[in-house]
mmCIF file of C-alpha atoms in Angstrom:
data_model
loop_
_atom_site.group_PDB
_atom_site.id
_atom_site.type_symbol
_atom_site.label_atom_id
_atom_site.label_comp_id
_atom_site.label_asym_id
_atom_site.label_seq_id
_atom_site.Cartn_x
_atom_site.Cartn_y
_atom_site.Cartn_z
ATOM 1 C CA UNK A 197 17.423 161.861 -16.853
ATOM 2 C CA UNK A 198 17.556 166.451 -18.008
ATOM 3 C CA UNK A 199 14.483 166.443 -18.040
ATOM 4 C CA UNK A 200 12.804 165.270 -14.311
ATOM 5 C CA UNK A 201 16.226 167.071 -13.320
ATOM 6 C CA UNK A 202 14.901 170.332 -13.607
ATOM 7 C CA UNK A 203 11.904 169.842 -12.625
ATOM 8 C CA UNK A 204 13.219 168.572 -9.311
ATOM 9 C CA UNK A 205 15.563 171.854 -8.741
ATOM 10 C CA UNK A 206 12.201 173.974 -9.571
ATOM 11 C CA UNK A 207 9.954 172.163 -6.648
ATOM 12 C CA UNK A 208 12.460 172.280 -4.486
ATOM 13 C CA UNK A 209 12.920 175.747 -5.671
ATOM 14 C CA UNK A 210 10.114 176.270 -4.648
ATOM 15 C CA UNK A 211 9.659 174.009 -1.194
ATOM 16 C CA UNK A 212 12.853 176.101 -0.203
ATOM 17 C CA UNK A 213 11.334 179.502 -0.719
ATOM 18 C CA UNK A 214 8.206 178.795 1.506
ATOM 19 C CA UNK A 215 10.424 177.534 4.039
ATOM 20 C CA UNK A 216 12.401 180.719 4.408
ATOM 21 C CA UNK A 217 9.140 182.544 4.566
ATOM 22 C CA UNK A 218 8.113 180.251 8.070
ATOM 23 C CA UNK A 219 11.099 180.580 8.827
ATOM 24 C CA UNK A 220 11.462 184.938 8.745
ATOM 25 C CA UNK A 221 7.968 185.256 10.036
ATOM 26 C CA UNK A 222 7.383 182.760 12.832
ATOM 27 C CA UNK A 223 11.211 184.166 13.876
ATOM 28 C CA UNK A 224 9.823 188.005 13.196
ATOM 29 C CA UNK A 225 7.014 186.814 15.597
ATOM 30 C CA UNK A 226 9.451 185.678 18.667
ATOM 31 C CA UNK A 227 11.983 188.222 17.929
ATOM 32 C CA UNK A 228 9.152 191.895 17.998
ATOM 33 C CA UNK A 229 6.821 189.726 20.099
ATOM 34 C CA UNK A 230 4.374 192.090 22.067
ATOM 35 C CA UNK A 231 1.941 191.237 24.877
ATOM 36 C CA UNK A 232 -2.032 193.009 24.482
ATOM 37 C CA UNK A 233 -2.215 195.648 27.047
ATOM 38 C CA UNK A 234 -3.847 195.152 29.596
ATOM 39 C CA UNK A 235 -5.814 198.262 29.376
ATOM 40 C CA UNK A 236 -6.199 199.480 25.905
ATOM 41 C CA UNK A 237 -5.237 203.856 25.379
ATOM 42 C CA UNK A 238 -4.676 205.619 27.584
ATOM 43 C CA UNK A 239 -6.326 207.195 30.926
ATOM 44 C CA UNK A 240 -6.476 211.162 30.534
ATOM 45 C CA UNK A 241 -7.067 212.467 34.441
ATOM 46 C CA UNK A 242 -9.866 215.286 33.593
ATOM 47 C CA UNK A 243 -12.089 216.098 36.401
ATOM 48 C CA UNK A 244 -16.231 215.834 34.859
ATOM 49 C CA UNK A 245 -18.182 219.048 34.604
ATOM 50 C CA UNK A 246 -21.046 219.216 37.649
ATOM 51 C CA UNK A 247 -24.211 218.135 36.098
ATOM 52 C CA UNK A 248 -27.823 219.083 37.284
ATOM 53 C CA UNK A 249 -29.609 221.663 39.856
ATOM 54 C CA UNK A 250 -26.717 222.049 41.415
ATOM 55 C CA UNK A 251 -23.970 222.645 40.004
ATOM 56 C CA UNK A 252 -23.187 226.643 39.489
ATOM 57 C CA UNK A 253 -23.316 228.005 36.519
ATOM 58 C CA UNK A 254 -20.644 231.072 35.593
ATOM 59 C CA UNK A 255 -21.620 234.256 34.727
ATOM 60 C CA UNK A 256 -21.436 235.151 30.857
ATOM 61 C CA UNK A 257 -19.227 238.127 30.243
ATOM 62 C CA UNK A 258 -19.570 241.636 31.459
ATOM 63 C CA UNK A 259 -19.297 243.079 27.604
ATOM 64 C CA UNK A 260 -19.910 246.627 28.376
ATOM 65 C CA UNK A 261 -16.934 246.309 30.807
ATOM 66 C CA UNK A 262 -14.480 243.170 29.263
ATOM 67 C CA UNK A 263 -14.874 244.706 25.949
ATOM 68 C CA UNK A 264 -12.850 248.114 25.909
ATOM 69 C CA UNK A 265 -10.336 247.053 27.636
ATOM 70 C CA UNK A 266 -9.743 243.681 25.594
ATOM 71 C CA UNK A 267 -6.876 242.832 23.833
ATOM 72 C CA UNK A 268 -7.332 242.736 20.164
ATOM 73 C CA UNK A 269 -3.617 241.503 19.205
ATOM 74 C CA UNK A 270 -3.710 238.185 21.954
ATOM 75 C CA UNK A 271 -7.681 237.965 19.954
ATOM 76 C CA UNK A 272 -5.633 237.662 15.924
ATOM 77 C CA UNK A 273 -3.228 235.370 17.635
ATOM 78 C CA UNK A 274 -6.169 232.917 18.911
ATOM 79 C CA UNK A 275 -7.815 232.767 15.885
ATOM 80 C CA UNK A 276 -5.013 231.490 13.964
ATOM 81 C CA UNK A 277 -6.588 228.292 14.904
ATOM 82 C CA UNK A 278 -9.399 228.773 13.065
ATOM 83 C CA UNK A 279 -7.283 229.862 9.752
ATOM 84 C CA UNK A 280 -7.518 226.081 8.244
ATOM 85 C CA UNK A 281 -11.329 226.364 8.486
ATOM 86 C CA UNK A 282 -12.790 229.751 7.999
ATOM 87 C CA UNK A 283 -11.553 233.594 6.479
ATOM 88 C CA UNK A 284 -11.609 236.480 7.992
ATOM 89 C CA UNK A 285 -11.401 239.195 5.109
ATOM 90 C CA UNK A 286 -14.268 240.919 3.516
ATOM 91 C CA UNK A 287 -15.827 239.341 0.725
ATOM 92 C CA UNK A 288 -13.042 236.212 1.312
ATOM 93 C CA UNK A 289 -14.412 232.596 0.277
ATOM 94 C CA UNK A 290 -15.729 229.464 2.121
ATOM 95 C CA UNK A 291 -13.867 226.988 3.473
ATOM 96 C CA UNK A 292 -14.641 224.497 5.027
ATOM 97 C CA UNK A 293 -16.527 226.597 7.504
ATOM 98 C CA UNK A 294 -18.164 230.293 6.478
ATOM 99 C CA UNK A 295 -16.208 233.301 5.669
ATOM 100 C CA UNK A 296 -16.334 235.357 9.696
ATOM 101 C CA UNK A 297 -16.130 238.673 8.433
ATOM 102 C CA UNK A 298 -19.091 240.743 10.105
ATOM 103 C CA UNK A 299 -20.434 237.939 12.328
ATOM 104 C CA UNK A 300 -20.824 239.565 14.848
ATOM 105 C CA UNK A 301 -24.543 240.547 15.156
ATOM 106 C CA UNK A 302 -25.128 238.678 11.606
ATOM 107 C CA UNK A 303 -28.379 236.474 11.416
ATOM 108 C CA UNK A 304 -27.082 232.651 12.154
ATOM 109 C CA UNK A 305 -26.750 230.553 9.275
ATOM 110 C CA UNK A 306 -27.235 232.900 6.609
ATOM 111 C CA UNK A 307 -23.609 233.077 5.053
ATOM 112 C CA UNK A 308 -24.220 232.919 0.812
ATOM 113 C CA UNK A 309 -23.339 230.167 -1.041
ATOM 114 C CA UNK A 310 -22.669 228.035 2.553
ATOM 115 C CA UNK A 311 -23.976 224.497 3.432
ATOM 116 C CA UNK A 312 -24.829 224.680 7.270
ATOM 117 C CA UNK A 313 -25.503 221.647 8.895
ATOM 118 C CA UNK A 314 -29.305 220.569 9.729
ATOM 119 C CA UNK A 315 -27.978 221.138 13.017
ATOM 120 C CA UNK A 316 -27.493 224.908 13.095
ATOM 121 C CA UNK A 317 -30.261 225.852 10.894
ATOM 122 C CA UNK A 318 -31.787 224.585 13.081
ATOM 123 C CA UNK A 319 -30.281 226.171 16.142
ATOM 124 C CA UNK A 320 -31.142 229.131 13.808
ATOM 125 C CA UNK A 321 -34.521 229.172 14.898
ATOM 126 C CA UNK A 322 -34.057 230.265 18.152
ATOM 127 C CA UNK A 323 -31.155 232.072 18.099
ATOM 128 C CA UNK A 324 -31.482 234.257 14.687
ATOM 129 C CA UNK A 325 -28.062 236.207 15.797
ATOM 130 C CA UNK A 326 -25.137 235.986 16.430
ATOM 131 C CA UNK A 327 -25.050 237.301 19.693
ATOM 132 C CA UNK A 328 -21.840 237.969 21.909
ATOM 133 C CA UNK A 329 -23.603 235.696 24.261
ATOM 134 C CA UNK A 330 -24.414 233.715 21.181
ATOM 135 C CA UNK A 331 -20.521 233.604 20.284
ATOM 136 C CA UNK A 332 -19.145 233.256 23.404
ATOM 137 C CA UNK A 333 -21.483 230.247 24.241
ATOM 138 C CA UNK A 334 -20.399 228.354 20.952
ATOM 139 C CA UNK A 335 -16.761 228.887 21.260
ATOM 140 C CA UNK A 336 -16.542 227.565 24.098
ATOM 141 C CA UNK A 337 -18.260 224.232 23.646
ATOM 142 C CA UNK A 338 -19.148 224.273 19.515
ATOM 143 C CA UNK A 339 -20.746 220.084 19.771
ATOM 144 C CA UNK A 340 -21.787 220.997 23.140
ATOM 145 C CA UNK A 341 -23.570 224.315 22.349
ATOM 146 C CA UNK A 342 -25.241 222.697 19.056
ATOM 147 C CA UNK A 343 -25.362 218.810 19.135
ATOM 148 C CA UNK A 344 -24.873 217.620 16.106
ATOM 149 C CA UNK A 345 -22.489 220.870 14.208
ATOM 150 C CA UNK A 346 -20.405 220.052 11.251
ATOM 151 C CA UNK A 347 -17.711 221.757 13.029
ATOM 152 C CA UNK A 348 -15.658 219.510 15.207
ATOM 153 C CA UNK A 349 -13.476 222.239 16.743
ATOM 154 C CA UNK A 350 -12.870 221.237 21.018
ATOM 155 C CA UNK A 351 -14.231 224.444 21.612
ATOM 156 C CA UNK A 352 -12.452 227.100 24.566
ATOM 157 C CA UNK A 353 -12.744 227.070 28.037
ATOM 158 C CA UNK A 354 -10.238 230.160 28.957
ATOM 159 C CA UNK A 355 -12.806 233.306 29.489
ATOM 160 C CA UNK A 356 -10.083 235.458 28.873
ATOM 161 C CA UNK A 357 -9.095 234.138 25.240
ATOM 162 C CA UNK A 358 -12.710 233.987 24.382
ATOM 163 C CA UNK A 359 -13.232 237.338 24.708
ATOM 164 C CA UNK A 360 -9.922 238.763 22.830
ATOM 165 C CA UNK A 361 -11.192 236.443 20.279
ATOM 166 C CA UNK A 362 -14.543 237.987 20.311
ATOM 167 C CA UNK A 363 -13.740 241.713 20.133
ATOM 168 C CA UNK A 364 -11.479 241.101 17.828
ATOM 169 C CA UNK A 365 -14.037 239.522 15.335
ATOM 170 C CA UNK A 366 -16.163 242.052 16.570
ATOM 171 C CA UNK A 367 -13.191 244.529 15.111
ATOM 172 C CA UNK A 368 -13.758 243.550 11.657
ATOM 173 C CA UNK A 369 -16.398 244.146 10.226
ATOM 174 C CA UNK A 370 -19.077 244.385 12.931
ATOM 175 C CA UNK A 371 -17.744 247.981 14.669
ATOM 176 C CA UNK A 372 -21.436 248.443 14.387
ATOM 177 C CA UNK A 373 -21.807 246.321 16.546
ATOM 178 C CA UNK A 374 -21.943 248.887 19.834
ATOM 179 C CA UNK A 375 -20.613 247.340 23.113
ATOM 180 C CA UNK A 376 -23.236 247.045 25.710
ATOM 181 C CA UNK A 377 -23.424 249.359 28.760
ATOM 182 C CA UNK A 378 -21.922 247.947 31.287
ATOM 183 C CA UNK A 379 -24.188 245.204 33.114
ATOM 184 C CA UNK A 380 -23.628 245.085 37.153
ATOM 185 C CA UNK A 381 -25.545 242.179 37.056
ATOM 186 C CA UNK A 382 -22.649 239.995 35.347
ATOM 187 C CA UNK A 383 -19.789 241.589 37.562
ATOM 188 C CA UNK A 384 -18.245 238.563 40.229
ATOM 189 C CA UNK A 385 -19.581 238.530 43.432
ATOM 190 C CA UNK A 386 -23.243 240.144 42.196
ATOM 191 C CA UNK A 387 -26.502 239.861 44.266
ATOM 192 C CA UNK A 388 -28.489 237.528 42.508
ATOM 193 C CA UNK A 389 -30.961 238.817 40.952
ATOM 194 C CA UNK A 390 -34.782 239.618 42.025
ATOM 195 C CA UNK A 391 -37.503 236.439 42.400
ATOM 196 C CA UNK A 392 -39.722 237.445 39.020
ATOM 197 C CA UNK A 393 -43.288 237.091 39.721
ATOM 198 C CA UNK A 394 -45.030 234.254 38.636
ATOM 199 C CA UNK A 395 -41.709 232.834 39.353
ATOM 200 C CA UNK A 396 -41.670 229.269 41.593
ATOM 201 C CA UNK A 397 -40.043 229.905 44.948
ATOM 202 C CA UNK A 398 -36.752 229.357 45.609
ATOM 203 C CA UNK A 399 -36.161 226.442 48.006
ATOM 204 C CA UNK A 400 -36.750 227.549 51.554
ATOM 205 C CA UNK A 401 -39.526 230.078 50.812
ATOM 206 C CA UNK A 402 -41.618 228.045 51.928
ATOM 207 C CA UNK A 403 -39.851 228.824 56.033
ATOM 208 C CA UNK A 404 -39.647 232.862 55.099
ATOM 209 C CA UNK A 405 -42.809 232.989 54.146
ATOM 210 C CA UNK A 406 -44.455 231.160 57.394
ATOM 211 C CA UNK A 407 -42.783 233.124 59.829
ATOM 212 C CA UNK A 408 -43.017 236.463 57.992
ATOM 213 C CA UNK A 409 -47.048 235.711 58.401
ATOM 214 C CA UNK A 410 -48.324 234.750 55.433
ATOM 215 C CA UNK A 411 -48.984 232.085 52.820
ATOM 216 C CA UNK A 412 -46.017 230.548 50.496
ATOM 217 C CA UNK A 413 -44.647 233.646 48.309
ATOM 218 C CA UNK A 414 -46.981 236.252 49.715
ATOM 219 C CA UNK A 415 -46.917 238.911 52.202
ATOM 220 C CA UNK A 416 -48.404 238.704 55.708
ATOM 221 C CA UNK A 417 -52.001 239.044 55.633
ATOM 222 C CA UNK A 418 -53.039 242.041 56.418
ATOM 223 C CA UNK A 419 -56.559 243.335 57.975
ATOM 224 C CA UNK A 420 -59.203 246.256 55.802
ATOM 225 C CA UNK A 421 -57.022 249.244 57.463
ATOM 226 C CA UNK A 422 -53.785 247.065 55.896
ATOM 227 C CA UNK A 423 -52.696 246.435 59.288
ATOM 228 C CA UNK A 424 -52.543 243.071 60.456
ATOM 229 C CA UNK A 425 -54.824 240.846 62.037
ATOM 230 C CA UNK A 426 -53.809 239.584 65.225
ATOM 231 C CA UNK A 427 -56.829 237.933 66.069
ATOM 232 C CA UNK A 428 -59.694 235.739 64.170
ATOM 233 C CA UNK A 429 -63.186 237.006 64.506
ATOM 234 C CA UNK A 430 -65.360 235.146 66.133
ATOM 235 C CA UNK A 431 -68.763 235.393 63.676
ATOM 236 C CA UNK A 432 -71.892 235.937 64.473
ATOM 237 C CA UNK A 433 -74.396 234.130 65.792
ATOM 238 C CA UNK A 434 -77.390 233.749 63.465
ATOM 239 C CA UNK A 435 -80.447 235.603 64.044
ATOM 240 C CA UNK A 436 -83.088 233.729 65.604
ATOM 241 C CA UNK A 437 -86.466 233.142 63.266
ATOM 242 C CA UNK A 438 -89.244 232.822 64.096
ATOM 243 C CA UNK A 439 -91.448 229.896 63.292
ATOM 244 C CA UNK A 440 -93.636 229.099 60.462
ATOM 245 C CA UNK A 441 -97.623 229.560 61.494
ATOM 246 C CA UNK A 442 -98.732 226.529 60.155
ATOM 247 C CA UNK A 443 -100.546 225.499 57.134
ATOM 248 C CA UNK A 444 -103.631 224.373 57.738
#
């Protein structure tokens, strides 16, 4: 009789445990009930970048003007966001990214001992040197400038911050890289560059050329003495010829 009661107690304890678990689970679900949001995630109201030929292209920095006046202390402070992946001291080790000592003017994807991505290696074929412009474009948006790069950094959109950072990077092992002369064509408000010979005519050039009296993209037609031709010279009538005598 006692043996039967023992098994009844064991079974009863098991059932009670299951009952308590079910009650706790259902009670918790009822108390902490949450509804699924209609829209997942957060909406970030960021303007999309214009695309296509109508997009305004920002002028590249005039390095001859901005480098001598760059704030090196601000550039060093901007490099703080790079320290988790890169070292900058001479002979320093590679990290997640390559050591950056002497990066300005260094051949692209060339630092010994670092395994560059296939995308960066391919990019080096068309852009073999880390020029100032190349550094500027890459730091603006690495993933856009080199699609497929392993560098997950989002980029620095503020031009002044990039200029300070690039000036500081140049001071770390690249001081032999000469500062270019100021380029008036890169100054804000600079006039558009003159059309290159053989380039496609700019929109509206046909009308301007026609008004000037010449064909599309060409100067007005001039006569033999260099004067504009005012009227077409009528063609001379063909010379009269005597009929050939009949053959007999």
